[in-house]
mmCIF file with all atom_site columns, C-alpha atoms in Angstrom:
data_model
loop_
_atom_site.group_PDB
_atom_site.id
_atom_site.type_symbol
_atom_site.label_atom_id
_atom_site.label_alt_id
_atom_site.label_comp_id
_atom_site.label_asym_id
_atom_site.label_entity_id
_atom_site.label_seq_id
_atom_site.pdbx_PDB_ins_code
_atom_site.Cartn_x
_atom_site.Cartn_y
_atom_site.Cartn_z
_atom_site.occupancy
_atom_site.B_iso_or_equiv
_atom_site.pdbx_formal_charge
_atom_site.auth_seq_id
_atom_site.auth_comp_id
_atom_site.auth_asym_id
_atom_site.auth_atom_id
_atom_site.pdbx_PDB_model_num
ATOM 1   C CA . SER A 1 1   ? 99.828  69.734  78.687 1.00 0.00 ? 1237 SER A CA 1
ATOM 2   C CA . GLN A 1 2   ? 96.025  71.336  78.280 1.00 0.00 ? 1238 GLN A CA 1
ATOM 3   C CA . THR A 1 3   ? 94.904  72.355  75.412 1.00 0.00 ? 1239 THR A CA 1
ATOM 4   C CA . ILE A 1 4   ? 91.498  73.783  74.495 1.00 0.00 ? 1240 ILE A CA 1
ATOM 5   C CA . HIS A 1 5   ? 89.613  73.208  71.033 1.00 0.00 ? 1241 HIS A CA 1
ATOM 6   C CA . GLN A 1 6   ? 86.817  75.293  69.463 1.00 0.00 ? 1242 GLN A CA 1
ATOM 7   C CA . TRP A 1 7   ? 85.082  74.750  66.506 1.00 0.00 ? 1243 TRP A CA 1
ATOM 8   C CA . PRO A 1 8   ? 84.528  75.843  64.042 1.00 0.00 ? 1244 PRO A CA 1
ATOM 9   C CA . ALA A 1 9   ? 86.711  78.008  63.072 1.00 0.00 ? 1245 ALA A CA 1
ATOM 10  C CA . THR A 1 10  ? 84.323  80.593  60.489 1.00 0.00 ? 1246 THR A CA 1
ATOM 11  C CA . LEU A 1 11  ? 80.673  80.231  60.051 1.00 0.00 ? 1247 LEU A CA 1
ATOM 12  C CA . VAL A 1 12  ? 78.435  82.380  58.269 1.00 0.00 ? 1248 VAL A CA 1
ATOM 13  C CA . GLN A 1 13  ? 74.379  81.944  58.899 1.00 0.00 ? 1249 GLN A CA 1
ATOM 14  C CA . PRO A 1 14  ? 70.916  83.038  57.628 1.00 0.00 ? 1250 PRO A CA 1
ATOM 15  C CA . VAL A 1 15  ? 68.961  85.183  60.039 1.00 0.00 ? 1251 VAL A CA 1
ATOM 16  C CA . GLY A 1 16  ? 66.746  82.402  62.295 1.00 0.00 ? 1252 GLY A CA 1
ATOM 17  C CA . SER A 1 17  ? 68.936  79.406  61.901 1.00 0.00 ? 1253 SER A CA 1
ATOM 18  C CA . PRO A 1 18  ? 70.037  77.583  64.603 1.00 0.00 ? 1254 PRO A CA 1
ATOM 19  C CA . LEU A 1 19  ? 73.894  77.564  65.958 1.00 0.00 ? 1255 LEU A CA 1
ATOM 20  C CA . SER A 1 20  ? 75.889  75.709  67.622 1.00 0.00 ? 1256 SER A CA 1
ATOM 21  C CA . LEU A 1 21  ? 79.715  75.971  68.589 1.00 0.00 ? 1257 LEU A CA 1
ATOM 22  C CA . GLU A 1 22  ? 81.521  73.536  70.511 1.00 0.00 ? 1258 GLU A CA 1
ATOM 23  C CA . CYS A 1 23  ? 84.375  73.594  72.756 1.00 0.00 ? 1259 CYS A CA 1
ATOM 24  C CA . THR A 1 24  ? 86.356  70.689  74.842 1.00 0.00 ? 1260 THR A CA 1
ATOM 25  C CA . VAL A 1 25  ? 89.226  70.983  76.929 1.00 0.00 ? 1261 VAL A CA 1
ATOM 26  C CA . GLU A 1 26  ? 92.346  68.257  77.148 1.00 0.00 ? 1262 GLU A CA 1
ATOM 27  C CA . GLY A 1 27  ? 94.704  67.388  79.955 1.00 0.00 ? 1263 GLY A CA 1
ATOM 28  C CA . THR A 1 28  ? 92.625  68.970  82.862 1.00 0.00 ? 1264 THR A CA 1
ATOM 29  C CA . SER A 1 29  ? 89.743  67.760  85.021 1.00 0.00 ? 1265 SER A CA 1
ATOM 30  C CA . ASN A 1 30  ? 86.845  70.038  86.509 1.00 0.00 ? 1266 ASN A CA 1
ATOM 31  C CA . PRO A 1 31  ? 88.171  72.893  84.599 1.00 0.00 ? 1267 PRO A CA 1
ATOM 32  C CA . ASN A 1 32  ? 85.820  76.007  84.595 1.00 0.00 ? 1268 ASN A CA 1
ATOM 33  C CA . LEU A 1 33  ? 84.680  76.738  81.223 1.00 0.00 ? 1269 LEU A CA 1
ATOM 34  C CA . TYR A 1 34  ? 83.709  80.382  79.807 1.00 0.00 ? 1270 TYR A CA 1
ATOM 35  C CA . TRP A 1 35  ? 82.526  81.823  76.441 1.00 0.00 ? 1271 TRP A CA 1
ATOM 36  C CA . TYR A 1 36  ? 83.534  85.450  75.867 1.00 0.00 ? 1272 TYR A CA 1
ATOM 37  C CA . ARG A 1 37  ? 82.229  87.027  72.471 1.00 0.00 ? 1273 ARG A CA 1
ATOM 38  C CA . GLN A 1 38  ? 84.080  90.274  70.688 1.00 0.00 ? 1274 GLN A CA 1
ATOM 39  C CA . ALA A 1 39  ? 82.259  92.405  68.470 1.00 0.00 ? 1275 ALA A CA 1
ATOM 40  C CA . ALA A 1 40  ? 84.344  93.996  65.926 1.00 0.00 ? 1276 ALA A CA 1
ATOM 41  C CA . GLY A 1 41  ? 87.583  96.064  67.374 1.00 0.00 ? 1277 GLY A CA 1
ATOM 42  C CA . ARG A 1 42  ? 85.981  95.887  70.962 1.00 0.00 ? 1278 ARG A CA 1
ATOM 43  C CA . GLY A 1 43  ? 86.297  94.287  74.433 1.00 0.00 ? 1279 GLY A CA 1
ATOM 44  C CA . LEU A 1 44  ? 85.682  90.964  75.604 1.00 0.00 ? 1280 LEU A CA 1
ATOM 45  C CA . GLN A 1 45  ? 82.145  90.638  77.218 1.00 0.00 ? 1281 GLN A CA 1
ATOM 46  C CA . LEU A 1 46  ? 81.314  87.081  78.892 1.00 0.00 ? 1282 LEU A CA 1
ATOM 47  C CA . LEU A 1 47  ? 78.166  85.332  77.971 1.00 0.00 ? 1283 LEU A CA 1
ATOM 48  C CA . PHE A 1 48  ? 78.237  82.134  80.026 1.00 0.00 ? 1284 PHE A CA 1
ATOM 49  C CA . TYR A 1 49  ? 80.806  80.648  82.603 1.00 0.00 ? 1285 TYR A CA 1
ATOM 50  C CA . SER A 1 50  ? 80.086  76.925  83.954 1.00 0.00 ? 1286 SER A CA 1
ATOM 51  C CA . VAL A 1 51  ? 82.081  75.648  87.369 1.00 0.00 ? 1287 VAL A CA 1
ATOM 52  C CA . GLY A 1 52  ? 80.318  72.100  86.347 1.00 0.00 ? 1288 GLY A CA 1
ATOM 53  C CA . ILE A 1 53  ? 78.615  69.557  84.258 1.00 0.00 ? 1289 ILE A CA 1
ATOM 54  C CA . GLY A 1 54  ? 75.004  71.313  84.155 1.00 0.00 ? 1290 GLY A CA 1
ATOM 55  C CA . GLN A 1 55  ? 76.265  74.294  86.078 1.00 0.00 ? 1291 GLN A CA 1
ATOM 56  C CA . ILE A 1 56  ? 75.610  77.342  84.080 1.00 0.00 ? 1292 ILE A CA 1
ATOM 57  C CA . SER A 1 57  ? 75.850  81.051  84.820 1.00 0.00 ? 1293 SER A CA 1
ATOM 58  C CA . SER A 1 58  ? 74.165  83.317  81.945 1.00 0.00 ? 1294 SER A CA 1
ATOM 59  C CA . GLU A 1 59  ? 76.135  86.991  82.469 1.00 0.00 ? 1295 GLU A CA 1
ATOM 60  C CA . VAL A 1 60  ? 73.976  88.373  79.683 1.00 0.00 ? 1296 VAL A CA 1
ATOM 61  C CA . PRO A 1 61  ? 70.097  88.632  79.005 1.00 0.00 ? 1297 PRO A CA 1
ATOM 62  C CA . GLN A 1 62  ? 70.228  87.591  75.422 1.00 0.00 ? 1298 GLN A CA 1
ATOM 63  C CA . ASN A 1 63  ? 69.323  84.853  71.904 1.00 0.00 ? 1299 ASN A CA 1
ATOM 64  C CA . LEU A 1 64  ? 72.062  82.786  73.553 1.00 0.00 ? 1300 LEU A CA 1
ATOM 65  C CA . SER A 1 65  ? 72.606  79.500  75.732 1.00 0.00 ? 1301 SER A CA 1
ATOM 66  C CA . ALA A 1 66  ? 75.021  77.474  77.106 1.00 0.00 ? 1302 ALA A CA 1
ATOM 67  C CA . SER A 1 67  ? 75.371  73.601  78.010 1.00 0.00 ? 1303 SER A CA 1
ATOM 68  C CA . ARG A 1 68  ? 77.822  71.306  79.655 1.00 0.00 ? 1304 ARG A CA 1
ATOM 69  C CA . PRO A 1 69  ? 77.115  68.134  78.788 1.00 0.00 ? 1305 PRO A CA 1
ATOM 70  C CA . GLN A 1 70  ? 80.381  66.486  80.386 1.00 0.00 ? 1306 GLN A CA 1
ATOM 71  C CA . ASP A 1 71  ? 82.803  67.718  81.683 1.00 0.00 ? 1307 ASP A CA 1
ATOM 72  C CA . ARG A 1 72  ? 85.718  68.985  79.144 1.00 0.00 ? 1308 ARG A CA 1
ATOM 73  C CA . GLN A 1 73  ? 82.784  70.396  77.349 1.00 0.00 ? 1309 GLN A CA 1
ATOM 74  C CA . PHE A 1 74  ? 80.857  73.558  76.379 1.00 0.00 ? 1310 PHE A CA 1
ATOM 75  C CA . ILE A 1 75  ? 78.748  74.323  73.782 1.00 0.00 ? 1311 ILE A CA 1
ATOM 76  C CA . LEU A 1 76  ? 77.453  77.505  72.750 1.00 0.00 ? 1312 LEU A CA 1
ATOM 77  C CA . SER A 1 77  ? 73.604  77.613  71.254 1.00 0.00 ? 1313 SER A CA 1
ATOM 78  C CA . SER A 1 78  ? 70.388  79.525  69.726 1.00 0.00 ? 1314 SER A CA 1
ATOM 79  C CA . LYS A 1 79  ? 67.527  78.446  67.682 1.00 0.00 ? 1315 LYS A CA 1
ATOM 80  C CA . LYS A 1 80  ? 67.781  81.717  65.696 1.00 0.00 ? 1316 LYS A CA 1
ATOM 81  C CA . LEU A 1 81  ? 69.776  83.587  65.460 1.00 0.00 ? 1317 LEU A CA 1
ATOM 82  C CA . LEU A 1 82  ? 69.952  87.191  65.223 1.00 0.00 ? 1318 LEU A CA 1
ATOM 83  C CA . LEU A 1 83  ? 71.869  89.628  62.721 1.00 0.00 ? 1319 LEU A CA 1
ATOM 84  C CA . SER A 1 84  ? 73.395  91.254  66.567 1.00 0.00 ? 1320 SER A CA 1
ATOM 85  C CA . ASP A 1 85  ? 74.669  87.837  67.275 1.00 0.00 ? 1321 ASP A CA 1
ATOM 86  C CA . SER A 1 86  ? 77.635  88.268  64.827 1.00 0.00 ? 1322 SER A CA 1
ATOM 87  C CA . GLY A 1 87  ? 80.525  88.698  66.128 1.00 0.00 ? 1323 GLY A CA 1
ATOM 88  C CA . PHE A 1 88  ? 83.743  86.447  67.216 1.00 0.00 ? 1324 PHE A CA 1
ATOM 89  C CA . TYR A 1 89  ? 83.349  83.939  70.066 1.00 0.00 ? 1325 TYR A CA 1
ATOM 90  C CA . LEU A 1 90  ? 86.240  82.765  72.505 1.00 0.00 ? 1326 LEU A CA 1
ATOM 91  C CA . CYS A 1 91  ? 86.213  80.044  74.414 1.00 0.00 ? 1327 CYS A CA 1
ATOM 92  C CA . ALA A 1 92  ? 88.133  79.113  77.417 1.00 0.00 ? 1328 ALA A CA 1
ATOM 93  C CA . TRP A 1 93  ? 89.051  77.637  80.486 1.00 0.00 ? 1329 TRP A CA 1
ATOM 94  C CA . LYS A 1 94  ? 90.955  77.769  83.836 1.00 0.00 ? 1330 LYS A CA 1
ATOM 95  C CA . PRO A 1 95  ? 91.506  75.421  86.362 1.00 0.00 ? 1331 PRO A CA 1
ATOM 96  C CA . LEU A 1 96  ? 89.393  75.115  89.259 1.00 0.00 ? 1332 LEU A CA 1
ATOM 97  C CA . VAL A 1 97  ? 91.862  74.574  91.718 1.00 0.00 ? 1333 VAL A CA 1
ATOM 98  C CA . ARG A 1 98  ? 91.198  76.961  94.654 1.00 0.00 ? 1334 ARG A CA 1
ATOM 99  C CA . GLY A 1 99  ? 94.057  78.471  96.960 1.00 0.00 ? 1335 GLY A CA 1
ATOM 100 C CA . TRP A 1 100 ? 96.471  78.458  94.103 1.00 0.00 ? 1336 TRP A CA 1
ATOM 101 C CA . SER A 1 101 ? 97.644  82.566  92.145 1.00 0.00 ? 1337 SER A CA 1
ATOM 102 C CA . GLY A 1 102 ? 97.647  80.534  89.033 1.00 0.00 ? 1338 GLY A CA 1
ATOM 103 C CA . ALA A 1 103 ? 94.769  79.232  89.192 1.00 0.00 ? 1339 ALA A CA 1
ATOM 104 C CA . ASN A 1 104 ? 93.683  82.897  88.186 1.00 0.00 ? 1340 ASN A CA 1
ATOM 105 C CA . VAL A 1 105 ? 94.942  82.768  84.387 1.00 0.00 ? 1341 VAL A CA 1
ATOM 106 C CA . LEU A 1 106 ? 92.225  82.191  81.616 1.00 0.00 ? 1342 LEU A CA 1
ATOM 107 C CA . THR A 1 107 ? 93.826  80.036  78.800 1.00 0.00 ? 1343 THR A CA 1
ATOM 108 C CA . PHE A 1 108 ? 91.416  81.158  75.269 1.00 0.00 ? 1344 PHE A CA 1
ATOM 109 C CA . GLY A 1 109 ? 91.076  79.051  72.632 1.00 0.00 ? 1345 GLY A CA 1
ATOM 110 C CA . ALA A 1 110 ? 91.193  80.165  68.418 1.00 0.00 ? 1346 ALA A CA 1
ATOM 111 C CA . GLY A 1 111 ? 88.367  81.658  68.668 1.00 0.00 ? 1347 GLY A CA 1
ATOM 112 C CA . SER A 1 112 ? 84.877  81.299  66.027 1.00 0.00 ? 1348 SER A CA 1
ATOM 113 C CA . ARG A 1 113 ? 84.118  84.195  63.593 1.00 0.00 ? 1349 ARG A CA 1
ATOM 114 C CA . LEU A 1 114 ? 79.948  83.888  62.918 1.00 0.00 ? 1350 LEU A CA 1
ATOM 115 C CA . THR A 1 115 ? 78.505  86.139  60.376 1.00 0.00 ? 1351 THR A CA 1
ATOM 116 C CA . VAL A 1 116 ? 75.283  86.359  60.495 1.00 0.00 ? 1352 VAL A CA 1
ATOM 117 C CA . LEU A 1 117 ? 73.239  86.808  57.479 1.00 0.00 ? 1353 LEU A CA 1
ATOM 118 C CA . GLY B 2 1   ? 79.117  93.833  83.047 1.00 0.00 ? 1455 GLY B CA 1
ATOM 119 C CA . GLN B 2 2   ? 82.451  96.104  84.853 1.00 0.00 ? 1456 GLN B CA 1
ATOM 120 C CA . GLN B 2 3   ? 85.279  96.428  82.848 1.00 0.00 ? 1457 GLN B CA 1
ATOM 121 C CA . LEU B 2 4   ? 88.734  97.850  83.803 1.00 0.00 ? 1458 LEU B CA 1
ATOM 122 C CA . ASN B 2 5   ? 89.764  101.409 82.111 1.00 0.00 ? 1459 ASN B CA 1
ATOM 123 C CA . GLN B 2 6   ? 92.761  100.952 80.326 1.00 0.00 ? 1460 GLN B CA 1
ATOM 124 C CA . SER B 2 7   ? 94.102  103.413 78.298 1.00 0.00 ? 1461 SER B CA 1
ATOM 125 C CA . PRO B 2 8   ? 95.341  104.365 75.456 1.00 0.00 ? 1462 PRO B CA 1
ATOM 126 C CA . GLN B 2 9   ? 92.590  103.124 73.148 1.00 0.00 ? 1463 GLN B CA 1
ATOM 127 C CA . SER B 2 10  ? 94.904  102.791 70.374 1.00 0.00 ? 1464 SER B CA 1
ATOM 128 C CA . MET B 2 11  ? 98.618  104.073 69.524 1.00 0.00 ? 1465 MET B CA 1
ATOM 129 C CA . PHE B 2 12  ? 100.781 103.880 66.413 1.00 0.00 ? 1466 PHE B CA 1
ATOM 130 C CA . ILE B 2 13  ? 104.641 104.271 66.843 1.00 0.00 ? 1467 ILE B CA 1
ATOM 131 C CA . GLN B 2 14  ? 107.237 103.740 65.154 1.00 0.00 ? 1468 GLN B CA 1
ATOM 132 C CA . GLU B 2 15  ? 109.524 100.479 65.344 1.00 0.00 ? 1469 GLU B CA 1
ATOM 133 C CA . GLY B 2 16  ? 111.943 100.724 68.324 1.00 0.00 ? 1470 GLY B CA 1
ATOM 134 C CA . GLU B 2 17  ? 109.806 102.922 69.914 1.00 0.00 ? 1471 GLU B CA 1
ATOM 135 C CA . ASP B 2 18  ? 109.110 102.311 73.157 1.00 0.00 ? 1472 ASP B CA 1
ATOM 136 C CA . VAL B 2 19  ? 105.394 101.443 74.380 1.00 0.00 ? 1473 VAL B CA 1
ATOM 137 C CA . SER B 2 20  ? 103.284 101.896 77.972 1.00 0.00 ? 1474 SER B CA 1
ATOM 138 C CA . MET B 2 21  ? 99.789  100.882 78.261 1.00 0.00 ? 1475 MET B CA 1
ATOM 139 C CA . ASN B 2 22  ? 97.800  101.096 82.450 1.00 0.00 ? 1476 ASN B CA 1
ATOM 140 C CA . CYS B 2 23  ? 94.821  99.986  83.235 1.00 0.00 ? 1477 CYS B CA 1
ATOM 141 C CA . THR B 2 24  ? 93.172  101.277 86.297 1.00 0.00 ? 1478 THR B CA 1
ATOM 142 C CA . SER B 2 25  ? 90.299  100.386 88.722 1.00 0.00 ? 1479 SER B CA 1
ATOM 143 C CA . SER B 2 26  ? 88.264  101.470 91.460 1.00 0.00 ? 1480 SER B CA 1
ATOM 144 C CA . SER B 2 27  ? 87.931  97.832  92.825 1.00 0.00 ? 1481 SER B CA 1
ATOM 145 C CA . ILE B 2 28  ? 91.185  95.698  94.923 1.00 0.00 ? 1482 ILE B CA 1
ATOM 146 C CA . PHE B 2 29  ? 92.408  93.046  92.363 1.00 0.00 ? 1483 PHE B CA 1
ATOM 147 C CA . ASN B 2 30  ? 94.095  90.609  93.820 1.00 0.00 ? 1484 ASN B CA 1
ATOM 148 C CA . THR B 2 31  ? 96.120  89.322  90.803 1.00 0.00 ? 1485 THR B CA 1
ATOM 149 C CA . TRP B 2 32  ? 96.601  90.873  87.684 1.00 0.00 ? 1486 TRP B CA 1
ATOM 150 C CA . LEU B 2 33  ? 96.660  89.361  84.286 1.00 0.00 ? 1487 LEU B CA 1
ATOM 151 C CA . TRP B 2 34  ? 98.586  90.472  80.530 1.00 0.00 ? 1488 TRP B CA 1
ATOM 152 C CA . TYR B 2 35  ? 96.828  89.447  77.303 1.00 0.00 ? 1489 TYR B CA 1
ATOM 153 C CA . LYS B 2 36  ? 97.578  89.852  73.386 1.00 0.00 ? 1490 LYS B CA 1
ATOM 154 C CA . GLN B 2 37  ? 95.419  88.884  71.163 1.00 0.00 ? 1491 GLN B CA 1
ATOM 155 C CA . ASP B 2 38  ? 97.041  89.158  66.978 1.00 0.00 ? 1492 ASP B CA 1
ATOM 156 C CA . PRO B 2 39  ? 93.899  89.462  64.169 1.00 0.00 ? 1493 PRO B CA 1
ATOM 157 C CA . GLY B 2 40  ? 91.654  86.540  63.992 1.00 0.00 ? 1494 GLY B CA 1
ATOM 158 C CA . GLU B 2 41  ? 92.869  84.933  66.733 1.00 0.00 ? 1495 GLU B CA 1
ATOM 159 C CA . GLY B 2 42  ? 92.483  84.551  70.870 1.00 0.00 ? 1496 GLY B CA 1
ATOM 160 C CA . PRO B 2 43  ? 93.823  86.281  73.399 1.00 0.00 ? 1497 PRO B CA 1
ATOM 161 C CA . VAL B 2 44  ? 97.540  84.717  75.026 1.00 0.00 ? 1498 VAL B CA 1
ATOM 162 C CA . LEU B 2 45  ? 98.452  85.458  78.140 1.00 0.00 ? 1499 LEU B CA 1
ATOM 163 C CA . LEU B 2 46  ? 101.830 88.031  78.153 1.00 0.00 ? 1500 LEU B CA 1
ATOM 164 C CA . ILE B 2 47  ? 102.454 87.873  81.606 1.00 0.00 ? 1501 ILE B CA 1
ATOM 165 C CA . ALA B 2 48  ? 100.826 87.344  85.304 1.00 0.00 ? 1502 ALA B CA 1
ATOM 166 C CA . LEU B 2 49  ? 100.674 89.486  88.489 1.00 0.00 ? 1503 LEU B CA 1
ATOM 167 C CA . TYR B 2 50  ? 99.897  88.064  91.691 1.00 0.00 ? 1504 TYR B CA 1
ATOM 168 C CA . LYS B 2 51  ? 101.383 90.558  95.025 1.00 0.00 ? 1505 LYS B CA 1
ATOM 169 C CA . ALA B 2 52  ? 101.320 93.992  94.804 1.00 0.00 ? 1506 ALA B CA 1
ATOM 170 C CA . GLY B 2 53  ? 104.462 95.671  93.915 1.00 0.00 ? 1507 GLY B CA 1
ATOM 171 C CA . GLU B 2 54  ? 105.072 92.975  91.691 1.00 0.00 ? 1508 GLU B CA 1
ATOM 172 C CA . LEU B 2 55  ? 107.566 93.717  89.083 1.00 0.00 ? 1509 LEU B CA 1
ATOM 173 C CA . THR B 2 56  ? 107.598 90.906  85.811 1.00 0.00 ? 1510 THR B CA 1
ATOM 174 C CA . SER B 2 57  ? 109.321 90.915  82.648 1.00 0.00 ? 1511 SER B CA 1
ATOM 175 C CA . ASN B 2 58  ? 109.023 88.548  79.686 1.00 0.00 ? 1512 ASN B CA 1
ATOM 176 C CA . GLY B 2 59  ? 111.061 89.796  76.877 1.00 0.00 ? 1513 GLY B CA 1
ATOM 177 C CA . ARG B 2 60  ? 110.991 92.954  75.798 1.00 0.00 ? 1514 ARG B CA 1
ATOM 178 C CA . LEU B 2 61  ? 107.902 92.964  78.510 1.00 0.00 ? 1515 LEU B CA 1
ATOM 179 C CA . THR B 2 62  ? 107.715 94.462  81.230 1.00 0.00 ? 1516 THR B CA 1
ATOM 180 C CA . ALA B 2 63  ? 104.356 94.717  83.727 1.00 0.00 ? 1517 ALA B CA 1
ATOM 181 C CA . GLN B 2 64  ? 104.243 96.101  87.346 1.00 0.00 ? 1518 GLN B CA 1
ATOM 182 C CA . PHE B 2 65  ? 100.803 95.050  90.146 1.00 0.00 ? 1519 PHE B CA 1
ATOM 183 C CA . GLY B 2 66  ? 100.097 99.294  91.388 1.00 0.00 ? 1520 GLY B CA 1
ATOM 184 C CA . ILE B 2 67  ? 100.787 99.177  94.898 1.00 0.00 ? 1521 ILE B CA 1
ATOM 185 C CA . THR B 2 68  ? 97.408  100.342 95.850 1.00 0.00 ? 1522 THR B CA 1
ATOM 186 C CA . ARG B 2 69  ? 96.524  96.719  93.829 1.00 0.00 ? 1523 ARG B CA 1
ATOM 187 C CA . LYS B 2 70  ? 93.926  98.631  91.559 1.00 0.00 ? 1524 LYS B CA 1
ATOM 188 C CA . ASP B 2 71  ? 96.402  99.870  88.298 1.00 0.00 ? 1525 ASP B CA 1
ATOM 189 C CA . SER B 2 72  ? 98.869  98.001  86.803 1.00 0.00 ? 1526 SER B CA 1
ATOM 190 C CA . PHE B 2 73  ? 100.990 98.470  83.824 1.00 0.00 ? 1527 PHE B CA 1
ATOM 191 C CA . LEU B 2 74  ? 102.850 97.044  80.847 1.00 0.00 ? 1528 LEU B CA 1
ATOM 192 C CA . ASN B 2 75  ? 105.966 98.277  78.797 1.00 0.00 ? 1529 ASN B CA 1
ATOM 193 C CA . ILE B 2 76  ? 106.969 97.119  76.003 1.00 0.00 ? 1530 ILE B CA 1
ATOM 194 C CA . SER B 2 77  ? 110.634 98.029  74.775 1.00 0.00 ? 1531 SER B CA 1
ATOM 195 C CA . ALA B 2 78  ? 112.107 98.849  71.700 1.00 0.00 ? 1532 ALA B CA 1
ATOM 196 C CA . SER B 2 79  ? 108.873 98.101  69.368 1.00 0.00 ? 1533 SER B CA 1
ATOM 197 C CA . ILE B 2 80  ? 109.234 95.600  66.349 1.00 0.00 ? 1534 ILE B CA 1
ATOM 198 C CA . PRO B 2 81  ? 106.091 94.962  63.740 1.00 0.00 ? 1535 PRO B CA 1
ATOM 199 C CA . SER B 2 82  ? 104.783 92.054  65.141 1.00 0.00 ? 1536 SER B CA 1
ATOM 200 C CA . ASP B 2 83  ? 104.052 93.812  68.697 1.00 0.00 ? 1537 ASP B CA 1
ATOM 201 C CA . VAL B 2 84  ? 101.059 94.736  66.146 1.00 0.00 ? 1538 VAL B CA 1
ATOM 202 C CA . GLY B 2 85  ? 97.738  93.761  68.579 1.00 0.00 ? 1539 GLY B CA 1
ATOM 203 C CA . ILE B 2 86  ? 95.455  94.141  70.409 1.00 0.00 ? 1540 ILE B CA 1
ATOM 204 C CA . TYR B 2 87  ? 96.562  94.261  74.286 1.00 0.00 ? 1541 TYR B CA 1
ATOM 205 C CA . PHE B 2 88  ? 94.052  93.373  77.186 1.00 0.00 ? 1542 PHE B CA 1
ATOM 206 C CA . CYS B 2 89  ? 94.649  93.799  80.967 1.00 0.00 ? 1543 CYS B CA 1
ATOM 207 C CA . ALA B 2 90  ? 92.538  91.100  83.500 1.00 0.00 ? 1544 ALA B CA 1
ATOM 208 C CA . GLY B 2 91  ? 92.207  91.408  86.950 1.00 0.00 ? 1545 GLY B CA 1
ATOM 209 C CA . GLN B 2 92  ? 90.602  89.126  89.439 1.00 0.00 ? 1546 GLN B CA 1
ATOM 210 C CA . ARG B 2 93  ? 88.489  90.693  92.747 1.00 0.00 ? 1547 ARG B CA 1
ATOM 211 C CA . THR B 2 94  ? 88.868  89.104  95.925 1.00 0.00 ? 1548 THR B CA 1
ATOM 212 C CA . GLY B 2 95  ? 85.316  87.422  95.848 1.00 0.00 ? 1549 GLY B CA 1
ATOM 213 C CA . THR B 2 96  ? 84.859  86.861  92.439 1.00 0.00 ? 1550 THR B CA 1
ATOM 214 C CA . ALA B 2 97  ? 86.503  83.278  92.557 1.00 0.00 ? 1551 ALA B CA 1
ATOM 215 C CA . SER B 2 98  ? 85.237  82.268  89.039 1.00 0.00 ? 1552 SER B CA 1
ATOM 216 C CA . LYS B 2 99  ? 85.621  85.221  86.725 1.00 0.00 ? 1553 LYS B CA 1
ATOM 217 C CA . LEU B 2 100 ? 87.558  87.339  85.446 1.00 0.00 ? 1554 LEU B CA 1
ATOM 218 C CA . THR B 2 101 ? 87.224  91.530  84.593 1.00 0.00 ? 1555 THR B CA 1
ATOM 219 C CA . PHE B 2 102 ? 88.902  93.076  81.450 1.00 0.00 ? 1556 PHE B CA 1
ATOM 220 C CA . GLY B 2 103 ? 90.105  95.922  80.543 1.00 0.00 ? 1557 GLY B CA 1
ATOM 221 C CA . THR B 2 104 ? 88.477  97.667  76.975 1.00 0.00 ? 1558 THR B CA 1
ATOM 222 C CA . GLY B 2 105 ? 92.090  96.841  75.166 1.00 0.00 ? 1559 GLY B CA 1
ATOM 223 C CA . THR B 2 106 ? 94.885  99.200  73.853 1.00 0.00 ? 1560 THR B CA 1
ATOM 224 C CA . ARG B 2 107 ? 95.216  98.618  70.101 1.00 0.00 ? 1561 ARG B CA 1
ATOM 225 C CA . LEU B 2 108 ? 98.795  98.577  69.219 1.00 0.00 ? 1562 LEU B CA 1
ATOM 226 C CA . GLN B 2 109 ? 100.152 99.661  65.698 1.00 0.00 ? 1563 GLN B CA 1
ATOM 227 C CA . VAL B 2 110 ? 103.891 99.577  64.264 1.00 0.00 ? 1564 VAL B CA 1
ATOM 228 C CA . THR B 2 111 ? 105.177 101.410 61.653 1.00 0.00 ? 1565 THR B CA 1
ATOM 229 C CA . LEU B 2 112 ? 108.289 101.418 60.190 1.00 0.00 ? 1566 LEU B CA 1
#
C-alpha cells in the first residue's frame, strides 16, 4: 500500500532563517506531488505541484520554492522566512495514471506546522 | 487560485442531528471529492464521486454528484462528537488533469 511521510511535524523558526520541509511517498511510482498551505481556520492554498523529477509548477508567487530531486521526494524550501510564512503545510500525492477516475483522488500527509517568530 | 463556493462556512449542531453541506461552481467538474480534516492533521478522503447523478454512501455519510456537474452535497446522519472537524469539497475540472480545486471548508462543531 502507498504511504506518504512528511517532516518535521512541527517547526519554530526565527524570521530570516532558512526552511526545508520534506515529503516522501512510498509504494507507488511517478506520482503527482503537491504542496499546500493552510492558514489558521482557512482553506487549502496550492503552492506547488510536480508531475515528474525536476518539473515544478508554481501557483502563487511567494517567498518559497520547491524541488523534486527524486521520483518520490518533494521538498519545500525558503532562503529567508517571513512572518507571513507561518502556517500548516501539507504535502499530497495522486497517481499519474490517466484514464482512470481514481487517479483524481489526492492523498495528504499529516502536515507540518510552521511558526515563524 | 479558484476555489469552490462551499456552505455553510460553519455549523453548530446537537448530537444526533443530521447535517447537510454543499459545494457549487460555475465550472463543470468530472470528479467530486469530500474530505474531512481533524485538528492538526491532514485531510482524509471520505467519499469520491465520478458520475453525474451518482449517490454514494460511506456509513452515516452520503454524498451526491449534482446532475448539472456543477455542484455536490454531503449529508451526515445522526451526528456524533467525533464528526467535529473541517469538511472540504474538491473537484477535478475537465482539462486540468493535475490539479484539484478545493472548497473553502465547512467547520462542524457538535454539542452534546
